[in-house]
Amino acid sequence: MEHLSSPIPTHVLPSPTALSAARSAIHTTLSRTGLGPTATTQHISTDLTPGFHASGSSSRYFSAVTGGATPAAVAADHIASTHDQSAALYAPGESIAADIDHHALQMLAELLGLRPEEWGHKVFTTGATAANVVGLACGREAVVAEAGRRVGKEVSVAKMGLVRACIAAGKEGVQVLTSFPHCSLVKACSIVGLGHESVVHVGREEAPWRLDLEALEGYLKDEKVVSIIGVSCSEVQAGLFATSGEEMKALRALADKYGAWIHVDAAFGMLARILPDTKEFAALRAGVEGIELANSIGGDGHKLLNVPYDSGFLFSRSGPLATQVFHNPGAPYLTASSAAIPSPLSLGIENSRRLRALPVYANLVAYGRAGYVDMLQRQVRFARAVAAWMESQGGFEVLGTKGEGEVYMVVLFRAKDEKINAELKQRINTPRKIACSGTVWDGKPAMRLAVSNWKIDLERDLPVVKEVLAAALQ
């Protein structure tokens, strides 16, 4: 992958002047006649794009796990827009859009070390938030139905609604047991009717991102409610993992015993499964070991898969259950399907959606497993080099991780000098050469440097990061 051949913008963030000019150029009222396509395109390219940050085009945008878009993915995204195919309905006599969608998901499962045939429900979503919505909706359906079966009743949330179904099953509601959840999981709980307060934190006291299995079983024993177990793989602050392989086996046994559903929020952690089985990556591989024992797994494509927004995915083990939740009652014209390829229409939220599978398909075909391994190794090694340099300087404190081997592709840090730390985000981002995000760790301000762009290069980019961080301490 010739990542060095792509030019890197000098400034990762637009200047205040550029932001102001671009903002003032936005049309805020509807014109009577319009500018016309040519003039509008020129307006957008010349007046508006200077107000965008360089998250996709710069390897030095570390403010979020945004990845970027490879040349293959960008080209595919343009083609998807040009041909404007809906991949929601499988209509083999009309288009191959759903075929591309299906086979892209098959290849993605292979990349992630999952057996495609074991995951009867595979669907592209708008991102990890929507993937969590789909996973929790399936989990909600499964656990309430299982509670009904245990008392000899046929119960379905999809048919009856959450309140009536829970009452019929003799339960008061659904709880989501998790540790260090991403806010999108909590948001998804609201969307699917469980509510923010259904989320119960069962992390270890000394390491709150790791699931406390003893405490978790205590909550599973509560016969008044049914449970979904949420596994953070990996959590968003420091990239730490909630489980190990043995713990996933124990979770699977607990879920089977108490009729619970295991949903993995693997927005960017899941890709650690492709790292080589070496000492260098042993701690990371341990964090994703056994994830295949879950009932559902959700992830983001526009993170480490390095495809454009908006792209996510959800895998679950039950095709029939998904169809029960997401099918369209009373619409026979929307039921086209095939034994080989189930209609995506009945597997996810949207009845109409763009062919967002095409950029994923393009990357998988263009770069293969070896290309993705190369990308992720460079990202991890870069993050570790930054963390090691920080530790050597004495002015920074690397947070969360214990030793270089635990660093994934996120570096969580703060300045040891409290006055500098209070201004650290401004000091780092003001030169606009790199961008990092501010956060809070243990109740104090901290910074997060997330390495996810496919262009990252140790020799080219590390000196710039060192220069900016060193200056921030002055």
PDB file of C-alpha atoms in Angstrom, residues 39-253:
ATOM      1  CA  ALA A  39     -21.938  27.328 -10.027  1.00  0.00           C
ATOM      2  CA  THR A  40     -23.135  25.353  -6.992  1.00  0.00           C
ATOM      3  CA  THR A  41     -20.345  22.816  -7.364  1.00  0.00           C
ATOM      4  CA  GLN A  42     -17.847  25.668  -7.624  1.00  0.00           C
ATOM      5  CA  HIS A  43     -19.377  27.327  -4.548  1.00  0.00           C
ATOM      6  CA  ILE A  44     -19.082  24.164  -2.484  1.00  0.00           C
ATOM      7  CA  SER A  45     -15.531  23.403  -3.627  1.00  0.00           C
ATOM      8  CA  THR A  46     -14.203  26.939  -3.290  1.00  0.00           C
ATOM      9  CA  ASP A  47     -16.216  28.469  -0.456  1.00  0.00           C
ATOM     10  CA  LEU A  48     -17.221  25.626   1.840  1.00  0.00           C
ATOM     11  CA  THR A  49     -14.560  22.915   1.830  1.00  0.00           C
ATOM     12  CA  PRO A  50     -11.913  25.210   3.403  1.00  0.00           C
ATOM     13  CA  GLY A  51     -14.071  24.968   6.528  1.00  0.00           C
ATOM     14  CA  PHE A  52     -13.718  21.173   6.776  1.00  0.00           C
ATOM     15  CA  HIS A  53     -11.124  19.459   8.946  1.00  0.00           C
ATOM     16  CA  ALA A  54      -8.782  16.933   7.349  1.00  0.00           C
ATOM     17  CA  SER A  55      -9.951  13.797   9.157  1.00  0.00           C
ATOM     18  CA  GLY A  56     -10.005  11.770   5.965  1.00  0.00           C
ATOM     19  CA  SER A  57      -7.019  13.186   4.123  1.00  0.00           C
ATOM     20  CA  SER A  58      -4.519  13.549   6.973  1.00  0.00           C
ATOM     21  CA  SER A  59      -2.759  10.809   8.916  1.00  0.00           C
ATOM     22  CA  ARG A  60      -2.318  13.343  11.743  1.00  0.00           C
ATOM     23  CA  TYR A  61      -5.978  13.733  12.644  1.00  0.00           C
ATOM     24  CA  PHE A  62      -6.099  11.919  15.985  1.00  0.00           C
ATOM     25  CA  SER A  63      -9.173  13.591  17.458  1.00  0.00           C
ATOM     26  CA  ALA A  64     -11.476  10.635  16.830  1.00  0.00           C
ATOM     27  CA  VAL A  65     -11.257   7.101  15.492  1.00  0.00           C
ATOM     28  CA  THR A  66     -12.218   8.357  12.066  1.00  0.00           C
ATOM     29  CA  GLY A  67      -9.889   6.305   9.928  1.00  0.00           C
ATOM     30  CA  GLY A  68      -9.998   7.904   6.541  1.00  0.00           C
ATOM     31  CA  ALA A  69     -10.960   6.570   3.165  1.00  0.00           C
ATOM     32  CA  THR A  70      -8.584   4.641   0.951  1.00  0.00           C
ATOM     33  CA  PRO A  71      -8.481   5.454  -2.790  1.00  0.00           C
ATOM     34  CA  ALA A  72     -10.379   2.249  -3.551  1.00  0.00           C
ATOM     35  CA  ALA A  73     -13.105   3.078  -1.034  1.00  0.00           C
ATOM     36  CA  VAL A  74     -13.464   6.672  -2.266  1.00  0.00           C
ATOM     37  CA  ALA A  75     -13.807   5.517  -5.864  1.00  0.00           C
ATOM     38  CA  ALA A  76     -16.403   2.931  -4.843  1.00  0.00           C
ATOM     39  CA  ASP A  77     -18.323   5.538  -2.858  1.00  0.00           C
ATOM     40  CA  HIS A  78     -18.537   7.783  -5.925  1.00  0.00           C
ATOM     41  CA  ILE A  79     -19.766   4.846  -7.997  1.00  0.00           C
ATOM     42  CA  ALA A  80     -22.366   3.989  -5.352  1.00  0.00           C
ATOM     43  CA  SER A  81     -23.672   7.565  -5.517  1.00  0.00           C
ATOM     44  CA  THR A  82     -23.539   7.724  -9.310  1.00  0.00           C
ATOM     45  CA  HIS A  83     -25.563   4.554  -9.812  1.00  0.00           C
ATOM     46  CA  ASP A  84     -27.793   5.149  -6.762  1.00  0.00           C
ATOM     47  CA  GLN A  85     -28.687   1.539  -6.042  1.00  0.00           C
ATOM     48  CA  SER A  86     -30.801   0.534  -3.061  1.00  0.00           C
ATOM     49  CA  ALA A  87     -29.328  -2.542  -1.434  1.00  0.00           C
ATOM     50  CA  ALA A  88     -32.285  -3.078   0.864  1.00  0.00           C
ATOM     51  CA  LEU A  89     -34.307  -5.422  -1.367  1.00  0.00           C
ATOM     52  CA  TYR A  90     -32.924  -8.559  -2.950  1.00  0.00           C
ATOM     53  CA  ALA A  91     -34.301  -8.532  -6.500  1.00  0.00           C
ATOM     54  CA  PRO A  92     -32.034 -10.854  -8.523  1.00  0.00           C
ATOM     55  CA  GLY A  93     -33.772 -10.103 -11.804  1.00  0.00           C
ATOM     56  CA  GLU A  94     -33.164  -6.374 -11.484  1.00  0.00           C
ATOM     57  CA  SER A  95     -29.803  -5.599  -9.823  1.00  0.00           C
ATOM     58  CA  ILE A  96     -26.747  -7.196  -8.213  1.00  0.00           C
ATOM     59  CA  ALA A  97     -26.647  -4.576  -5.429  1.00  0.00           C
ATOM     60  CA  ALA A  98     -27.841  -6.988  -2.737  1.00  0.00           C
ATOM     61  CA  ASP A  99     -25.416  -9.651  -4.018  1.00  0.00           C
ATOM     62  CA  ILE A 100     -22.508  -7.237  -3.478  1.00  0.00           C
ATOM     63  CA  ASP A 101     -23.889  -6.401  -0.050  1.00  0.00           C
ATOM     64  CA  HIS A 102     -24.108 -10.092   0.888  1.00  0.00           C
ATOM     65  CA  HIS A 103     -20.661 -11.080  -0.324  1.00  0.00           C
ATOM     66  CA  ALA A 104     -19.011  -8.032   1.233  1.00  0.00           C
ATOM     67  CA  LEU A 105     -20.448  -9.141   4.583  1.00  0.00           C
ATOM     68  CA  GLN A 106     -19.245 -12.696   3.960  1.00  0.00           C
ATOM     69  CA  MET A 107     -15.695 -11.465   3.281  1.00  0.00           C
ATOM     70  CA  LEU A 108     -15.810  -9.107   6.264  1.00  0.00           C
ATOM     71  CA  ALA A 109     -16.741 -12.014   8.520  1.00  0.00           C
ATOM     72  CA  GLU A 110     -13.782 -13.970   7.120  1.00  0.00           C
ATOM     73  CA  LEU A 111     -11.447 -11.033   7.768  1.00  0.00           C
ATOM     74  CA  LEU A 112     -12.611 -10.882  11.394  1.00  0.00           C
ATOM     75  CA  GLY A 113     -12.104 -14.598  11.943  1.00  0.00           C
ATOM     76  CA  LEU A 114     -15.807 -15.457  12.026  1.00  0.00           C
ATOM     77  CA  ARG A 115     -17.343 -18.357  10.133  1.00  0.00           C
ATOM     78  CA  PRO A 116     -19.894 -16.689   7.840  1.00  0.00           C
ATOM     79  CA  GLU A 117     -22.229 -19.681   7.918  1.00  0.00           C
ATOM     80  CA  GLU A 118     -22.573 -19.394  11.727  1.00  0.00           C
ATOM     81  CA  TRP A 119     -23.874 -15.829  11.515  1.00  0.00           C
ATOM     82  CA  GLY A 120     -27.258 -16.026   9.828  1.00  0.00           C
ATOM     83  CA  HIS A 121     -27.922 -12.344  10.363  1.00  0.00           C
ATOM     84  CA  LYS A 122     -25.434  -9.997   8.726  1.00  0.00           C
ATOM     85  CA  VAL A 123     -26.302  -6.426   7.796  1.00  0.00           C
ATOM     86  CA  PHE A 124     -24.641  -3.101   7.014  1.00  0.00           C
ATOM     87  CA  THR A 125     -25.769  -0.153   9.126  1.00  0.00           C
ATOM     88  CA  THR A 126     -25.055   3.572   9.250  1.00  0.00           C
ATOM     89  CA  GLY A 127     -22.447   3.037  11.974  1.00  0.00           C
ATOM     90  CA  ALA A 128     -21.813   1.449  15.351  1.00  0.00           C
ATOM     91  CA  THR A 129     -24.726   3.303  16.966  1.00  0.00           C
ATOM     92  CA  ALA A 130     -27.195   1.748  14.532  1.00  0.00           C
ATOM     93  CA  ALA A 131     -25.388  -1.594  14.907  1.00  0.00           C
ATOM     94  CA  ASN A 132     -25.959  -1.386  18.660  1.00  0.00           C
ATOM     95  CA  VAL A 133     -29.624  -0.577  18.045  1.00  0.00           C
ATOM     96  CA  VAL A 134     -30.007  -3.644  15.824  1.00  0.00           C
ATOM     97  CA  GLY A 135     -28.079  -5.885  18.236  1.00  0.00           C
ATOM     98  CA  LEU A 136     -30.053  -4.742  21.280  1.00  0.00           C
ATOM     99  CA  ALA A 137     -33.344  -5.089  19.390  1.00  0.00           C
ATOM    100  CA  CYS A 138     -32.453  -8.703  18.623  1.00  0.00           C
ATOM    101  CA  GLY A 139     -31.279  -9.265  22.177  1.00  0.00           C
ATOM    102  CA  ARG A 140     -34.441  -7.769  23.608  1.00  0.00           C
ATOM    103  CA  GLU A 141     -36.546 -10.062  21.427  1.00  0.00           C
ATOM    104  CA  ALA A 142     -34.518 -13.147  22.365  1.00  0.00           C
ATOM    105  CA  VAL A 143     -34.343 -12.735  26.139  1.00  0.00           C
ATOM    106  CA  VAL A 144     -38.009 -11.857  26.610  1.00  0.00           C
ATOM    107  CA  ALA A 145     -39.038 -14.763  24.361  1.00  0.00           C
ATOM    108  CA  GLU A 146     -36.767 -17.099  26.348  1.00  0.00           C
ATOM    109  CA  ALA A 147     -38.337 -15.904  29.611  1.00  0.00           C
ATOM    110  CA  GLY A 148     -41.730 -16.687  28.117  1.00  0.00           C
ATOM    111  CA  ARG A 149     -40.651 -20.169  27.068  1.00  0.00           C
ATOM    112  CA  ARG A 150     -39.424 -20.897  30.576  1.00  0.00           C
ATOM    113  CA  VAL A 151     -42.957 -20.341  31.859  1.00  0.00           C
ATOM    114  CA  GLY A 152     -44.621 -22.087  28.927  1.00  0.00           C
ATOM    115  CA  LYS A 153     -45.743 -19.025  26.964  1.00  0.00           C
ATOM    116  CA  GLU A 154     -45.024 -17.775  23.430  1.00  0.00           C
ATOM    117  CA  VAL A 155     -43.972 -14.146  23.768  1.00  0.00           C
ATOM    118  CA  SER A 156     -42.643 -11.654  21.211  1.00  0.00           C
ATOM    119  CA  VAL A 157     -41.640  -8.025  21.770  1.00  0.00           C
ATOM    120  CA  ALA A 158     -41.893  -7.429  18.009  1.00  0.00           C
ATOM    121  CA  LYS A 159     -45.546  -8.458  18.036  1.00  0.00           C
ATOM    122  CA  MET A 160     -46.714  -7.397  21.485  1.00  0.00           C
ATOM    123  CA  GLY A 161     -44.492  -4.470  22.433  1.00  0.00           C
ATOM    124  CA  LEU A 162     -41.980  -4.448  25.274  1.00  0.00           C
ATOM    125  CA  VAL A 163     -44.383  -3.786  28.153  1.00  0.00           C
ATOM    126  CA  ARG A 164     -47.009  -6.381  27.210  1.00  0.00           C
ATOM    127  CA  ALA A 165     -44.373  -8.984  26.336  1.00  0.00           C
ATOM    128  CA  CYS A 166     -42.543  -8.539  29.649  1.00  0.00           C
ATOM    129  CA  ILE A 167     -45.790  -8.797  31.590  1.00  0.00           C
ATOM    130  CA  ALA A 168     -46.733 -11.954  29.688  1.00  0.00           C
ATOM    131  CA  ALA A 169     -43.309 -13.444  30.482  1.00  0.00           C
ATOM    132  CA  GLY A 170     -43.597 -12.479  34.151  1.00  0.00           C
ATOM    133  CA  LYS A 171     -40.752  -9.943  34.004  1.00  0.00           C
ATOM    134  CA  GLU A 172     -40.537  -6.264  34.929  1.00  0.00           C
ATOM    135  CA  GLY A 173     -38.087  -5.324  32.205  1.00  0.00           C
ATOM    136  CA  VAL A 174     -34.681  -5.803  30.565  1.00  0.00           C
ATOM    137  CA  GLN A 175     -31.319  -4.858  32.094  1.00  0.00           C
ATOM    138  CA  VAL A 176     -28.079  -4.314  30.169  1.00  0.00           C
ATOM    139  CA  LEU A 177     -25.031  -5.430  32.158  1.00  0.00           C
ATOM    140  CA  THR A 178     -21.803  -3.878  30.954  1.00  0.00           C
ATOM    141  CA  SER A 179     -18.551  -2.120  31.815  1.00  0.00           C
ATOM    142  CA  PHE A 180     -17.276   1.221  30.498  1.00  0.00           C
ATOM    143  CA  PRO A 181     -19.937   1.345  27.751  1.00  0.00           C
ATOM    144  CA  HIS A 182     -19.687   3.744  24.860  1.00  0.00           C
ATOM    145  CA  CYS A 183     -22.394   6.395  24.962  1.00  0.00           C
ATOM    146  CA  SER A 184     -23.880   4.952  21.758  1.00  0.00           C
ATOM    147  CA  LEU A 185     -24.816   1.753  23.609  1.00  0.00           C
ATOM    148  CA  VAL A 186     -26.672   3.799  26.225  1.00  0.00           C
ATOM    149  CA  LYS A 187     -28.336   5.807  23.450  1.00  0.00           C
ATOM    150  CA  ALA A 188     -29.361   2.568  21.737  1.00  0.00           C
ATOM    151  CA  CYS A 189     -31.014   1.420  24.969  1.00  0.00           C
ATOM    152  CA  SER A 190     -33.227   4.494  24.821  1.00  0.00           C
ATOM    153  CA  ILE A 191     -34.111   3.937  21.178  1.00  0.00           C
ATOM    154  CA  VAL A 192     -35.185   0.308  21.647  1.00  0.00           C
ATOM    155  CA  GLY A 193     -37.308   1.128  24.676  1.00  0.00           C
ATOM    156  CA  LEU A 194     -35.058  -0.167  27.452  1.00  0.00           C
ATOM    157  CA  GLY A 195     -34.086   3.280  28.727  1.00  0.00           C
ATOM    158  CA  HIS A 196     -30.809   4.743  29.927  1.00  0.00           C
ATOM    159  CA  GLU A 197     -31.447   3.457  33.435  1.00  0.00           C
ATOM    160  CA  SER A 198     -31.501  -0.136  32.204  1.00  0.00           C
ATOM    161  CA  VAL A 199     -27.706   0.061  31.878  1.00  0.00           C
ATOM    162  CA  VAL A 200     -25.965  -1.437  34.912  1.00  0.00           C
ATOM    163  CA  HIS A 201     -22.212  -0.980  35.306  1.00  0.00           C
ATOM    164  CA  VAL A 202     -20.517  -4.162  36.476  1.00  0.00           C
ATOM    165  CA  GLY A 203     -16.854  -3.304  36.017  1.00  0.00           C
ATOM    166  CA  ARG A 204     -14.099  -4.276  38.415  1.00  0.00           C
ATOM    167  CA  GLU A 205     -13.232  -1.722  41.057  1.00  0.00           C
ATOM    168  CA  GLU A 206      -9.521  -1.717  40.199  1.00  0.00           C
ATOM    169  CA  ALA A 207     -10.121  -1.869  36.428  1.00  0.00           C
ATOM    170  CA  PRO A 208     -13.636  -0.564  35.671  1.00  0.00           C
ATOM    171  CA  TRP A 209     -13.367  -1.348  31.954  1.00  0.00           C
ATOM    172  CA  ARG A 210     -13.153  -5.092  32.688  1.00  0.00           C
ATOM    173  CA  LEU A 211     -16.311  -7.067  33.403  1.00  0.00           C
ATOM    174  CA  ASP A 212     -16.633  -8.341  36.977  1.00  0.00           C
ATOM    175  CA  LEU A 213     -18.091 -11.800  36.363  1.00  0.00           C
ATOM    176  CA  GLU A 214     -18.992 -12.409  39.997  1.00  0.00           C
ATOM    177  CA  ALA A 215     -20.942  -9.166  40.234  1.00  0.00           C
ATOM    178  CA  LEU A 216     -22.486  -9.819  36.830  1.00  0.00           C
ATOM    179  CA  GLU A 217     -23.819 -13.204  37.924  1.00  0.00           C
ATOM    180  CA  GLY A 218     -25.369 -11.559  40.958  1.00  0.00           C
ATOM    181  CA  TYR A 219     -27.429  -9.361  38.656  1.00  0.00           C
ATOM    182  CA  LEU A 220     -28.261 -12.284  36.355  1.00  0.00           C
ATOM    183  CA  LYS A 221     -29.840 -14.084  39.314  1.00  0.00           C
ATOM    184  CA  ASP A 222     -32.474 -11.357  39.638  1.00  0.00           C
ATOM    185  CA  GLU A 223     -35.619 -13.176  38.518  1.00  0.00           C
ATOM    186  CA  LYS A 224     -37.624  -9.967  38.123  1.00  0.00           C
ATOM    187  CA  VAL A 225     -35.768  -8.991  34.950  1.00  0.00           C
ATOM    188  CA  VAL A 226     -34.089 -10.494  31.888  1.00  0.00           C
ATOM    189  CA  SER A 227     -30.600  -9.541  30.786  1.00  0.00           C
ATOM    190  CA  ILE A 228     -28.426  -8.487  27.880  1.00  0.00           C
ATOM    191  CA  ILE A 229     -24.671  -8.586  28.545  1.00  0.00           C
ATOM    192  CA  GLY A 230     -22.774  -5.787  26.766  1.00  0.00           C
ATOM    193  CA  VAL A 231     -19.071  -6.344  26.089  1.00  0.00           C
ATOM    194  CA  SER A 232     -16.938  -3.289  25.260  1.00  0.00           C
ATOM    195  CA  CYS A 233     -14.338  -4.340  22.696  1.00  0.00           C
ATOM    196  CA  SER A 234     -12.417  -2.023  23.113  1.00  0.00           C
ATOM    197  CA  GLU A 235     -13.556   0.917  25.236  1.00  0.00           C
ATOM    198  CA  VAL A 236     -13.252   4.342  23.676  1.00  0.00           C
ATOM    199  CA  GLN A 237     -10.984   6.187  26.122  1.00  0.00           C
ATOM    200  CA  ALA A 238      -7.799   4.125  26.207  1.00  0.00           C
ATOM    201  CA  GLY A 239      -8.669   1.260  23.856  1.00  0.00           C
ATOM    202  CA  LEU A 240      -8.809  -1.299  26.672  1.00  0.00           C
ATOM    203  CA  PHE A 241     -10.662  -4.603  26.429  1.00  0.00           C
ATOM    204  CA  ALA A 242     -13.380  -5.879  28.783  1.00  0.00           C
ATOM    205  CA  THR A 243     -12.660  -9.600  28.568  1.00  0.00           C
ATOM    206  CA  SER A 244     -10.201 -12.364  27.764  1.00  0.00           C
ATOM    207  CA  GLY A 245     -10.860 -15.700  26.071  1.00  0.00           C
ATOM    208  CA  GLU A 246     -11.469 -17.560  29.329  1.00  0.00           C
ATOM    209  CA  GLU A 247     -13.806 -14.837  30.521  1.00  0.00           C
ATOM    210  CA  MET A 248     -15.790 -15.036  27.290  1.00  0.00           C
ATOM    211  CA  LYS A 249     -16.210 -18.764  27.854  1.00  0.00           C
ATOM    212  CA  ALA A 250     -17.454 -18.037  31.368  1.00  0.00           C
ATOM    213  CA  LEU A 251     -19.800 -15.348  30.022  1.00  0.00           C
ATOM    214  CA  ARG A 252     -21.211 -17.783  27.477  1.00  0.00           C
ATOM    215  CA  ALA A 253     -21.914 -20.317  30.213  1.00  0.00           C
TER     216      ALA A 253
END
